[in-house]
mmCIF file of N, CA and C in Angstrom:
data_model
loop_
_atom_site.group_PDB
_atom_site.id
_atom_site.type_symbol
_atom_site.label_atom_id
_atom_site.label_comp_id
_atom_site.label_asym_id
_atom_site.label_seq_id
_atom_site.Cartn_x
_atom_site.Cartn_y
_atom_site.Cartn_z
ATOM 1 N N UNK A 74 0.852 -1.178 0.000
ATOM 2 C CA UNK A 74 0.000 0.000 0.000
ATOM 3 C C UNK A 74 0.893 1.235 0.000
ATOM 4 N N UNK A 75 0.234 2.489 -0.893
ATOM 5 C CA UNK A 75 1.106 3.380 -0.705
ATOM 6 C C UNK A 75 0.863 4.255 0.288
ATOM 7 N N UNK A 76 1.594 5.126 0.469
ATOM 8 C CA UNK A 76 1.778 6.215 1.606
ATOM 9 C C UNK A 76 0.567 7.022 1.652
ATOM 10 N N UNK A 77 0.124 7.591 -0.277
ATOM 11 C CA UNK A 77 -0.481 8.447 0.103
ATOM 12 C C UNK A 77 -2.074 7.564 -0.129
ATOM 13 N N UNK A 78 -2.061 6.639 -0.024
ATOM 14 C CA UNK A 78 -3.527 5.829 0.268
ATOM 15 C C UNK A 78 -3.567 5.863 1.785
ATOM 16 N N UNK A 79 -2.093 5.025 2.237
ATOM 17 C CA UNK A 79 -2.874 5.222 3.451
ATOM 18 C C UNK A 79 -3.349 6.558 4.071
ATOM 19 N N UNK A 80 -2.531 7.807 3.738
ATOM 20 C CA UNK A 80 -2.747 8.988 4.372
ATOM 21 C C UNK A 80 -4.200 9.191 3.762
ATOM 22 N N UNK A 81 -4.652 9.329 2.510
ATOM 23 C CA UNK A 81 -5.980 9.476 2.661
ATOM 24 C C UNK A 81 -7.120 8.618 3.274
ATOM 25 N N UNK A 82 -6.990 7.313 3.755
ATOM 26 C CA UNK A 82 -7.855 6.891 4.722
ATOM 27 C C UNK A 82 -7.650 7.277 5.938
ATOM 28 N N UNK A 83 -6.693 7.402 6.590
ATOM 29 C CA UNK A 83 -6.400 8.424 8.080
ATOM 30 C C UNK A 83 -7.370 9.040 7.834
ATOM 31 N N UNK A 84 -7.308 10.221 7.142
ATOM 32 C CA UNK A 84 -8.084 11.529 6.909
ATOM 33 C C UNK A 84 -9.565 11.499 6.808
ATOM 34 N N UNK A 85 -10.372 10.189 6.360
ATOM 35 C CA UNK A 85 -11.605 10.358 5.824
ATOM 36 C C UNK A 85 -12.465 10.733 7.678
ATOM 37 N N UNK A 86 -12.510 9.968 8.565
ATOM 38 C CA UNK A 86 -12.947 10.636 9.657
ATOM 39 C C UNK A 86 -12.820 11.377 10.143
ATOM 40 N N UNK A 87 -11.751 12.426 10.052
ATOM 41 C CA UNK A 87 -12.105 13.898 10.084
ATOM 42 C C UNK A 87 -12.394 14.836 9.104
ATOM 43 N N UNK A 88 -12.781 14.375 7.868
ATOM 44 C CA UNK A 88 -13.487 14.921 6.763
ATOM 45 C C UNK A 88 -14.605 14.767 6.434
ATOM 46 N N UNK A 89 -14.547 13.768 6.911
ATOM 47 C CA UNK A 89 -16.599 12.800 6.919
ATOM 48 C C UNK A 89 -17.630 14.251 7.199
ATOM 49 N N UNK A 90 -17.640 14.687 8.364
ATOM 50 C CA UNK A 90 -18.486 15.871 8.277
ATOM 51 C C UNK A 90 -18.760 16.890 7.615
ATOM 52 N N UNK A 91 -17.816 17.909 6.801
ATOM 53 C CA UNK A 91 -17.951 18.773 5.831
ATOM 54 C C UNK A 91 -18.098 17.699 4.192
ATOM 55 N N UNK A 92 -18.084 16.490 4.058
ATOM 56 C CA UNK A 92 -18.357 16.246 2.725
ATOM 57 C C UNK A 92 -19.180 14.810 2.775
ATOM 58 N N UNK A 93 -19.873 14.363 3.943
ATOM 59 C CA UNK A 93 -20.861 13.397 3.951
ATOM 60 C C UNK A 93 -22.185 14.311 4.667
ATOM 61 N N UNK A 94 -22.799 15.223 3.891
ATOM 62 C CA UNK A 94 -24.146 15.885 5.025
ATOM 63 C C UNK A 94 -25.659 15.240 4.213
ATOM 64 N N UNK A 95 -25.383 14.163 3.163
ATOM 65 C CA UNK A 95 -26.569 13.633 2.454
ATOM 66 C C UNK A 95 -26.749 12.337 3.427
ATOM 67 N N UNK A 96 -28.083 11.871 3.303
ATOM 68 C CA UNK A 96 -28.703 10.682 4.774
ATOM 69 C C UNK A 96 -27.905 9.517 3.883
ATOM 70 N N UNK A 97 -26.995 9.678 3.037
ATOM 71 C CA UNK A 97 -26.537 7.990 3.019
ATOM 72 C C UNK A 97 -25.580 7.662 3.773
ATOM 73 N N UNK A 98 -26.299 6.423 4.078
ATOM 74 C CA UNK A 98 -25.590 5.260 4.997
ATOM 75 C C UNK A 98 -25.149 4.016 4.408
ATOM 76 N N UNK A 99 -24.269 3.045 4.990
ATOM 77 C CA UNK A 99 -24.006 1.501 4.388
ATOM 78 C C UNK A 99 -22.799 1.914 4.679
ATOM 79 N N UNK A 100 -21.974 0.252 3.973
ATOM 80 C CA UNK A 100 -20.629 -0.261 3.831
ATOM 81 C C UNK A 100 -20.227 -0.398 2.555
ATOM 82 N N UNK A 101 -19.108 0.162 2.384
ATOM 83 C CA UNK A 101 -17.986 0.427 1.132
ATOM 84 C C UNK A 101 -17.439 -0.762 0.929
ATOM 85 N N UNK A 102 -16.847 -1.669 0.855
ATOM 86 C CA UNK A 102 -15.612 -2.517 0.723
ATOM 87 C C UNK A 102 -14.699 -2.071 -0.537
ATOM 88 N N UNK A 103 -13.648 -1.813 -0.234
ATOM 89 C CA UNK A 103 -12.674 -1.502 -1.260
ATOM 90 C C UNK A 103 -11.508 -2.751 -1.282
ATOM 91 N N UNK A 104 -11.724 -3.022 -2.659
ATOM 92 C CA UNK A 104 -10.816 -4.018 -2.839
ATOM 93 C C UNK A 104 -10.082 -3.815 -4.001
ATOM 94 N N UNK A 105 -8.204 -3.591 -3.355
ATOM 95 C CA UNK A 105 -7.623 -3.286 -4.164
ATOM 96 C C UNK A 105 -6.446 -3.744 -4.332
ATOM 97 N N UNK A 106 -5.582 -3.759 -5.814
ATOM 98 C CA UNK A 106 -5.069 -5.216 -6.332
ATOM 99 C C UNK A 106 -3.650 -4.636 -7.200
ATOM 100 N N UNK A 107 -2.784 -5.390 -6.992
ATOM 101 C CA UNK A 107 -1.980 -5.239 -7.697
ATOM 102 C C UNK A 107 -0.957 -6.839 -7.681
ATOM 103 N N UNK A 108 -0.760 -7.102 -8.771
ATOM 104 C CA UNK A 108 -0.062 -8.348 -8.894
ATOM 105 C C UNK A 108 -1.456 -9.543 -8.472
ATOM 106 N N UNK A 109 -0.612 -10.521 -7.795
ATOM 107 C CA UNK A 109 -1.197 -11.108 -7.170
ATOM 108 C C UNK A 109 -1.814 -10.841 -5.657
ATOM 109 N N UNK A 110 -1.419 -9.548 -4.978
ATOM 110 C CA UNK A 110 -1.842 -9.102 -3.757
ATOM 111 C C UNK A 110 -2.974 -8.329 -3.886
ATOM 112 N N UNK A 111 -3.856 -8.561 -2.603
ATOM 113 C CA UNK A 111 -5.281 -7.741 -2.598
ATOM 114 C C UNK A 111 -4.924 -6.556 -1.001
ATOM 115 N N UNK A 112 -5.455 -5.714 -1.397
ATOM 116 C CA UNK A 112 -5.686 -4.966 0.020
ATOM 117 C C UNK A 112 -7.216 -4.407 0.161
ATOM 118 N N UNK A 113 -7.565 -5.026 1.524
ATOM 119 C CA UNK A 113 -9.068 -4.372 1.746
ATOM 120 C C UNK A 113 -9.535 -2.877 2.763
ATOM 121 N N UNK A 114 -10.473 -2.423 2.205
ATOM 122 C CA UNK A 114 -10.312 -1.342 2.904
ATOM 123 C C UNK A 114 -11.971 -1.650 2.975
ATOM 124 N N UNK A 115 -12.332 -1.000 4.417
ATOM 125 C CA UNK A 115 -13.870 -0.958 4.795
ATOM 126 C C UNK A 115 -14.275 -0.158 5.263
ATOM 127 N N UNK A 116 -15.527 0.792 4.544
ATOM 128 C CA UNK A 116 -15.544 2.337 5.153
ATOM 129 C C UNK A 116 -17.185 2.302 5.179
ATOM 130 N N UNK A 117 -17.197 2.615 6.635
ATOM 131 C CA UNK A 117 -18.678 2.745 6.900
ATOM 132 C C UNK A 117 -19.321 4.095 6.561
ATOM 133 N N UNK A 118 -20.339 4.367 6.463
ATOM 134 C CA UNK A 118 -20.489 6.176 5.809
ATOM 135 C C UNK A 118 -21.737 5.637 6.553
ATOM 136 N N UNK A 119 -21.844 7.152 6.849
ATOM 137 C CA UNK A 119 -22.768 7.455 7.473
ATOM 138 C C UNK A 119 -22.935 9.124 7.240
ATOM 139 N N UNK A 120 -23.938 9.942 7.756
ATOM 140 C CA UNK A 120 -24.148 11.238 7.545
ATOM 141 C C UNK A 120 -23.076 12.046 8.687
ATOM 142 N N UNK A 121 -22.759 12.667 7.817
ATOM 143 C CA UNK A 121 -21.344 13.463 8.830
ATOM 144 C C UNK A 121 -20.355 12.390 9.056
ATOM 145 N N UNK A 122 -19.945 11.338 9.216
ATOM 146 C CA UNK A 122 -19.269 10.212 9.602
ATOM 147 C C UNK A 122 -18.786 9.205 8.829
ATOM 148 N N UNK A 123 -17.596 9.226 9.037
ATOM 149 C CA UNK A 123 -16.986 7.790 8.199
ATOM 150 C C UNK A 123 -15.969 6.806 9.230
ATOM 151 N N UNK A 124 -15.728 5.354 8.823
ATOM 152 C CA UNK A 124 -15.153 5.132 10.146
ATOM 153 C C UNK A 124 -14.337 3.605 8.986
ATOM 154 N N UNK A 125 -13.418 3.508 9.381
ATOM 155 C CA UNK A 125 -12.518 3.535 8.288
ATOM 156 C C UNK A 125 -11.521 1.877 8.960
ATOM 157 N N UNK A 126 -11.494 0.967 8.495
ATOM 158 C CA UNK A 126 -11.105 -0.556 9.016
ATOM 159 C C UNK A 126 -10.512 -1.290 7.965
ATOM 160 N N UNK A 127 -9.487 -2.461 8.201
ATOM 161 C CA UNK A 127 -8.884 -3.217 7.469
ATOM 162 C C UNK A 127 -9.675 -4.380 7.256
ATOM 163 N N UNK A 128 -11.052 -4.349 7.733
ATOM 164 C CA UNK A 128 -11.674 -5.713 8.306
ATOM 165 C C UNK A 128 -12.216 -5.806 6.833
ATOM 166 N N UNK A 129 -12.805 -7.345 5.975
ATOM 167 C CA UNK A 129 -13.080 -7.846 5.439
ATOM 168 C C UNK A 129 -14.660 -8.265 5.928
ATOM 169 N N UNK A 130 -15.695 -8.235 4.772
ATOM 170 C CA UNK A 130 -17.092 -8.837 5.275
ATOM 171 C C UNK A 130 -17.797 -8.498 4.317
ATOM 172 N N UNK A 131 -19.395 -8.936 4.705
ATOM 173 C CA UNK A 131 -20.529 -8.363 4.231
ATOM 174 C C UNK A 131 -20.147 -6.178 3.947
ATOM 175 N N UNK A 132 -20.865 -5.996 2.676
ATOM 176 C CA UNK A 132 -20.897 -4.711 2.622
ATOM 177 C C UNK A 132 -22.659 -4.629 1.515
ATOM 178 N N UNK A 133 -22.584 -3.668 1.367
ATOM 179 C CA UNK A 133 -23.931 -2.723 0.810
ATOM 180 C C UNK A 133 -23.209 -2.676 -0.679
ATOM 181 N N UNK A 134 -21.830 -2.106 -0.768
ATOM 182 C CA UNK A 134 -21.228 -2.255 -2.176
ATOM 183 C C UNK A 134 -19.988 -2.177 -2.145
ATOM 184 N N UNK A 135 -19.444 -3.275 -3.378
ATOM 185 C CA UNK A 135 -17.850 -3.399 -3.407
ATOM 186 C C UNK A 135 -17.510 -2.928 -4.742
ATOM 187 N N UNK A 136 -15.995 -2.122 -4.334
ATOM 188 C CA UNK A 136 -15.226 -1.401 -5.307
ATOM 189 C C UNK A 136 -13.984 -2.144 -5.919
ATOM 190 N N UNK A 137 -14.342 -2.511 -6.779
ATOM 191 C CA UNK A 137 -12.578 -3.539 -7.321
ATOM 192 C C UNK A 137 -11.484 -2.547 -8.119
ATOM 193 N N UNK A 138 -10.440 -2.186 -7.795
ATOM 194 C CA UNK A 138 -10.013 -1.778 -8.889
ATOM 195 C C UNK A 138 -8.315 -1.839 -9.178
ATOM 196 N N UNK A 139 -7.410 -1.446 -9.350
ATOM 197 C CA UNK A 139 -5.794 -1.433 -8.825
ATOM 198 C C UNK A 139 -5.576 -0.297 -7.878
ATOM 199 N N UNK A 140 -4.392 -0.965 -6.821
ATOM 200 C CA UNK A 140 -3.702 0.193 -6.131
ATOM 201 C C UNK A 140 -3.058 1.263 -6.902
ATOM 202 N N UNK A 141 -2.888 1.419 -8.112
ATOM 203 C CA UNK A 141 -2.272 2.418 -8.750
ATOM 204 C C UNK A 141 -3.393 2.796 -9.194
ATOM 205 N N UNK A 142 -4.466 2.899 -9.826
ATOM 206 C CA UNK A 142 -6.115 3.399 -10.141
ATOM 207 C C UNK A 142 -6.313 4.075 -8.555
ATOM 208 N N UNK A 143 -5.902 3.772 -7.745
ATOM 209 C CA UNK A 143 -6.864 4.284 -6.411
ATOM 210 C C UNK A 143 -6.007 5.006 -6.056
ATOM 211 N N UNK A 144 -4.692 5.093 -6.154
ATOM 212 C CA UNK A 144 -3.505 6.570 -5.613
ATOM 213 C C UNK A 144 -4.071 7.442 -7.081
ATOM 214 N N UNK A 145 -4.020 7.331 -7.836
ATOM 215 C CA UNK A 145 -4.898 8.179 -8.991
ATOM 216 C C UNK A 145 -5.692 9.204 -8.514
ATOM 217 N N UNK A 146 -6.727 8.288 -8.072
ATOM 218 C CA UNK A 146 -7.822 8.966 -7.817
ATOM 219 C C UNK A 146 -7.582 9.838 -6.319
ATOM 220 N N UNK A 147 -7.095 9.241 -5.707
ATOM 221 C CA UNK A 147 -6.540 10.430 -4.276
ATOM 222 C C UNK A 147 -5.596 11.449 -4.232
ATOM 223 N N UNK A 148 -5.169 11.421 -5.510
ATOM 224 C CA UNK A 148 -4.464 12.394 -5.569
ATOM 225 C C UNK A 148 -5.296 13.501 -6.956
ATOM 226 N N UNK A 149 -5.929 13.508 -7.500
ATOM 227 C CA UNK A 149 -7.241 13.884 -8.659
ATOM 228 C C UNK A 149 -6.673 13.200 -9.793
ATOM 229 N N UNK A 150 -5.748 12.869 -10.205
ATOM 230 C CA UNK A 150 -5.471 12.396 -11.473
ATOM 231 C C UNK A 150 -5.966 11.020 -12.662
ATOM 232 N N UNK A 151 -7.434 11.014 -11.568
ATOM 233 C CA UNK A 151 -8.405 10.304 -12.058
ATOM 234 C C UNK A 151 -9.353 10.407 -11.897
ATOM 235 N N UNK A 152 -10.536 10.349 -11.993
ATOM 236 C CA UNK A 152 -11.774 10.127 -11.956
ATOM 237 C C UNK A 152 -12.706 8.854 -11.655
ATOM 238 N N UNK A 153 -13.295 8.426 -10.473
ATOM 239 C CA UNK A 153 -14.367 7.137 -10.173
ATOM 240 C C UNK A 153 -15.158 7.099 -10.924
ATOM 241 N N UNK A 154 -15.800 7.642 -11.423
ATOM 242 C CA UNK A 154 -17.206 7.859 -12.437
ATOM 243 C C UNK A 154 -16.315 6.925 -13.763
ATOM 244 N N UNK A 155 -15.669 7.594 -14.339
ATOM 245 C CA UNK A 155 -14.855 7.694 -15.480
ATOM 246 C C UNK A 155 -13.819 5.811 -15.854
ATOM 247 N N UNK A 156 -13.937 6.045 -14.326
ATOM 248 C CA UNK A 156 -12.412 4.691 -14.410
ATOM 249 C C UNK A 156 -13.486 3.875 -14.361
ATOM 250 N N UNK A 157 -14.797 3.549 -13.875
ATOM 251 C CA UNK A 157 -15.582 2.839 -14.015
ATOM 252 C C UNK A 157 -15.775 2.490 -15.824
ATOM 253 N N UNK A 158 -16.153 3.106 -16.221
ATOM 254 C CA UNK A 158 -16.958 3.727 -17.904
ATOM 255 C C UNK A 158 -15.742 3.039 -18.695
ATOM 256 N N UNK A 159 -14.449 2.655 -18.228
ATOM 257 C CA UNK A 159 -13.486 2.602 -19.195
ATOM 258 C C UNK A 159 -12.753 1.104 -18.540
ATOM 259 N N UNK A 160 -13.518 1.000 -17.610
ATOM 260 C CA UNK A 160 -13.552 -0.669 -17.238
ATOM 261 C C UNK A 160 -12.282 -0.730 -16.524
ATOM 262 N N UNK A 161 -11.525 0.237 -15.923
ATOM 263 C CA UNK A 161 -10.587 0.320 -15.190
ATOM 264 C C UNK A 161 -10.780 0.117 -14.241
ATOM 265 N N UNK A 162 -11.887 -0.208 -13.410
ATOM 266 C CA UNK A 162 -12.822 -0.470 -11.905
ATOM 267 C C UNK A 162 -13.954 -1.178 -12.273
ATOM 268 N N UNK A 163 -14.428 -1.716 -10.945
ATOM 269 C CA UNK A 163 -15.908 -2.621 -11.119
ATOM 270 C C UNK A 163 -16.589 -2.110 -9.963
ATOM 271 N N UNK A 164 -17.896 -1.596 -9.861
ATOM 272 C CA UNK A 164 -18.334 -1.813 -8.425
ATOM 273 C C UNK A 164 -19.396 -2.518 -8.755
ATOM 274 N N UNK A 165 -20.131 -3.072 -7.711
ATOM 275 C CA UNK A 165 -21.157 -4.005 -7.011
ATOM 276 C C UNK A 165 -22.297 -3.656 -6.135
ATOM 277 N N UNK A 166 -23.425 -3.670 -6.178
ATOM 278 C CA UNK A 166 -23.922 -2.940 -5.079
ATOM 279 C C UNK A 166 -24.637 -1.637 -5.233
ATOM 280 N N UNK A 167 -25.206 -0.747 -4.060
ATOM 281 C CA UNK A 167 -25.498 0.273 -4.591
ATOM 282 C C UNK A 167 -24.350 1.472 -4.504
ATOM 283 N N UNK A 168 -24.774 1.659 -5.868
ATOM 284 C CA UNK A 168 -24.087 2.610 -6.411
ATOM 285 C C UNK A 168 -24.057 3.805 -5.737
ATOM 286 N N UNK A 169 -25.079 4.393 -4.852
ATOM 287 C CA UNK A 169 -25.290 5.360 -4.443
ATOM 288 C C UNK A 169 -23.724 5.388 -2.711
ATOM 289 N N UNK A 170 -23.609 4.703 -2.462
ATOM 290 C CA UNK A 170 -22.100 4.742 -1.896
ATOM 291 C C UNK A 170 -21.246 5.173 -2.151
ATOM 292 N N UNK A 171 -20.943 4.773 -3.511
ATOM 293 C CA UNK A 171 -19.773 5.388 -4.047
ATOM 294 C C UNK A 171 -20.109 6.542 -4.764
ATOM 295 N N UNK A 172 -21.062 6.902 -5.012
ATOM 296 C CA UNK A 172 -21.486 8.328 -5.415
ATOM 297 C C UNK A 172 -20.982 9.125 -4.288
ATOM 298 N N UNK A 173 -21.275 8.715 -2.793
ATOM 299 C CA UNK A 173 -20.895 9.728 -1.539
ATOM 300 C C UNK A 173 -19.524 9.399 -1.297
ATOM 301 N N UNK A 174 -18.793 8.397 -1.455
ATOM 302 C CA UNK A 174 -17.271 7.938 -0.945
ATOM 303 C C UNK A 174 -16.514 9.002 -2.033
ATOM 304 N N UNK A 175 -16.882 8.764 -3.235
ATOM 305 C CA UNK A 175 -15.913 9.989 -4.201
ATOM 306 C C UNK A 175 -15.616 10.932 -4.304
ATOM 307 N N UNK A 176 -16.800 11.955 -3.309
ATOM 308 C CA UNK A 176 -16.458 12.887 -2.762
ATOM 309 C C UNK A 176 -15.370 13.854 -2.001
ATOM 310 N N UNK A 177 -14.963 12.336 -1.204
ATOM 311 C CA UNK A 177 -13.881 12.697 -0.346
ATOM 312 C C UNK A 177 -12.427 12.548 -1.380
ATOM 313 N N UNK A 178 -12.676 12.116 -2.573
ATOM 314 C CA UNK A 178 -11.815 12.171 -4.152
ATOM 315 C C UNK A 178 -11.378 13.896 -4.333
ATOM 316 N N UNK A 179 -9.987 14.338 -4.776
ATOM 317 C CA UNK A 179 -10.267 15.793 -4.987
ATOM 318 C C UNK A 179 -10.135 15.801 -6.265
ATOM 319 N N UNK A 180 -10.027 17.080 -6.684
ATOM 320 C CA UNK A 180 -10.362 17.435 -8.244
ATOM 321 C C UNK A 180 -9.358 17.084 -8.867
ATOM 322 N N UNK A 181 -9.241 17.089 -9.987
ATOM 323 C CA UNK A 181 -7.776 17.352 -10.542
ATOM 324 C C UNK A 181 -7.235 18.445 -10.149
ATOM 325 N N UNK A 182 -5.924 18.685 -10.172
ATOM 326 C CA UNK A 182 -5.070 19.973 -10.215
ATOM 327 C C UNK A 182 -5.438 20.963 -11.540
ATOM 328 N N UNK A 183 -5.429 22.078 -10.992
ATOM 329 C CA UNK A 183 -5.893 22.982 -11.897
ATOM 330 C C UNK A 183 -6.872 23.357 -12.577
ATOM 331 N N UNK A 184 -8.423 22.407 -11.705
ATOM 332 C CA UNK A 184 -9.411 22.141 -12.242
ATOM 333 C C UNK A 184 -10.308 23.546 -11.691
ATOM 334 N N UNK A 185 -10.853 24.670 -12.577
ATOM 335 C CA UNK A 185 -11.474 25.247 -11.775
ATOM 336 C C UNK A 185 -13.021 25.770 -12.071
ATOM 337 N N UNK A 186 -13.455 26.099 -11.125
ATOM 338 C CA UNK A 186 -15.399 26.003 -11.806
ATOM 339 C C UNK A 186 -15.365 26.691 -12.624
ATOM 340 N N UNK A 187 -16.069 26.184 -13.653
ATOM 341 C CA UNK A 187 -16.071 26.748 -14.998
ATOM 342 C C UNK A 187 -17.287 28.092 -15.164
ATOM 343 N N UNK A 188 -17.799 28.443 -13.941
ATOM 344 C CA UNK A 188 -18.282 29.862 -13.552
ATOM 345 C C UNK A 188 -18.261 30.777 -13.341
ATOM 346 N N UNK A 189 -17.187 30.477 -12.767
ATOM 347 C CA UNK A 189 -15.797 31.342 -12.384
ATOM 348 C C UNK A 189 -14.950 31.803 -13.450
ATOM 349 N N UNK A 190 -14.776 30.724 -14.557
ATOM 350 C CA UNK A 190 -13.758 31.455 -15.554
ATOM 351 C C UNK A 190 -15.155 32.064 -16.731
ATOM 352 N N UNK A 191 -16.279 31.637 -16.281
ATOM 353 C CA UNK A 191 -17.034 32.617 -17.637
ATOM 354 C C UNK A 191 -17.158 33.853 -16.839
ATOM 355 N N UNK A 192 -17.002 33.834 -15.545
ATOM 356 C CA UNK A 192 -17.365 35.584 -15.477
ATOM 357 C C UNK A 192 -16.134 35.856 -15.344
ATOM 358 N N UNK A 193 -15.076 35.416 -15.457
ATOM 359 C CA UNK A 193 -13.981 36.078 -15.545
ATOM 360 C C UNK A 193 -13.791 36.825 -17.493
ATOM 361 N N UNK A 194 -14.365 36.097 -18.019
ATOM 362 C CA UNK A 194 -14.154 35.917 -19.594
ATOM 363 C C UNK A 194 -15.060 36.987 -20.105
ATOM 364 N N UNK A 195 -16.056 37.520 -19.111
ATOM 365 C CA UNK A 195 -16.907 38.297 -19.595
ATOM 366 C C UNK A 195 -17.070 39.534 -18.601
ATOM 367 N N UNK A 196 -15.924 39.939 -17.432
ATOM 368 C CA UNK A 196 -15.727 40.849 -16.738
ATOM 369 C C UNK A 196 -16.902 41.076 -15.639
ATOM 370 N N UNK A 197 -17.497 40.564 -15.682
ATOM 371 C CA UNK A 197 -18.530 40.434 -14.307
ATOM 372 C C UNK A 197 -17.473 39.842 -13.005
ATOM 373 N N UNK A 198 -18.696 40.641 -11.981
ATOM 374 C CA UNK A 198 -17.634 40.124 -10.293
ATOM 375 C C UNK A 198 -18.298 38.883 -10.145
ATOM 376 N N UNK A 199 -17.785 38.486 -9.660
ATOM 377 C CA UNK A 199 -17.835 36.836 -9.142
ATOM 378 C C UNK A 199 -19.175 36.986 -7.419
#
C-alpha cells in the first residue's frame, strides 16, 4: 500500500463531516489489487461520519479496482465515475455509496469552476 492511500484513509474521519451531510448510509468494501496481492479497505459512511477498518465482510457495495487506479484517484489524477466507464474499476452494489465515498476524491489539479472562468471571460464580479 502506498503512503499516500494510506494517508488518505487516516483523513476520511475527520473529513466525513464537511463532505458526507446527504442521509446515506451503508458499507464500502474496497478491494484493491496489484499483482497477485489484494488490500481491503472498509468504510462505513454514514451522515457526517466515516469510520474507516482493514476488516473484510458483508458490505452494501464493493469497489474492485488497482492500487495504482486508487492513488490516482486520491491524488485527482483520475476520476471514479470515469475509471468505471473505461472498465478500469468494477463496483457491485449500490451505487449510491460510491457516489458519496468519491467525494472525499479531490479534483484534478488545476481544475477550476467553470463559472468562475465565464465571469472572468466576460468581466462580471464573481
Amino acid at each position: 500500500m502506498t503512503e499516500t492511500t494510506e494517508r488518505f484513509f487516516a483523513t476520511l474521519p475527520a473529513r466525513a463531516p464537511a463532505v458526507l451531510r446527504s442521509p446515506v448510509r451503508g458499507t464500502l468494501q474496497l478491494r484493491l489489487t496489484t499483482g497477485d496481492h489484494c488490500e481491503h479497505w472498509r468504510v462505513e459512511l454514514a451522515p457526517g461520519s466515516a469510520r474507516v477498518t482493514r476488516e473484510t465482510g458483508p458490505a452494501d457495495a464493493y469497489w474492485y479496482g488497482s492500487i495504482d487506479l486508487f492513488d490516482r484517484l486520491v491524488t485527482g489524477r483520475a476520476h471514479g465515475v470515469a475509471s468505471m466507464l473505461r472498465n478500469e474499476s468494477t463496483l457491485t452494489g449500490d451505487v449510491v455509496l460510491f457516489l458519496a465515498f468519491r467525494r472525499f476524491f479531490p479534483t484534478r489539479p488545476g481544475t477550476r469552476d467553470p463559472r468562475t472562468v465565464a465571469r472572468e471571460q466576460t468581466g462580471r464580479p464573481a
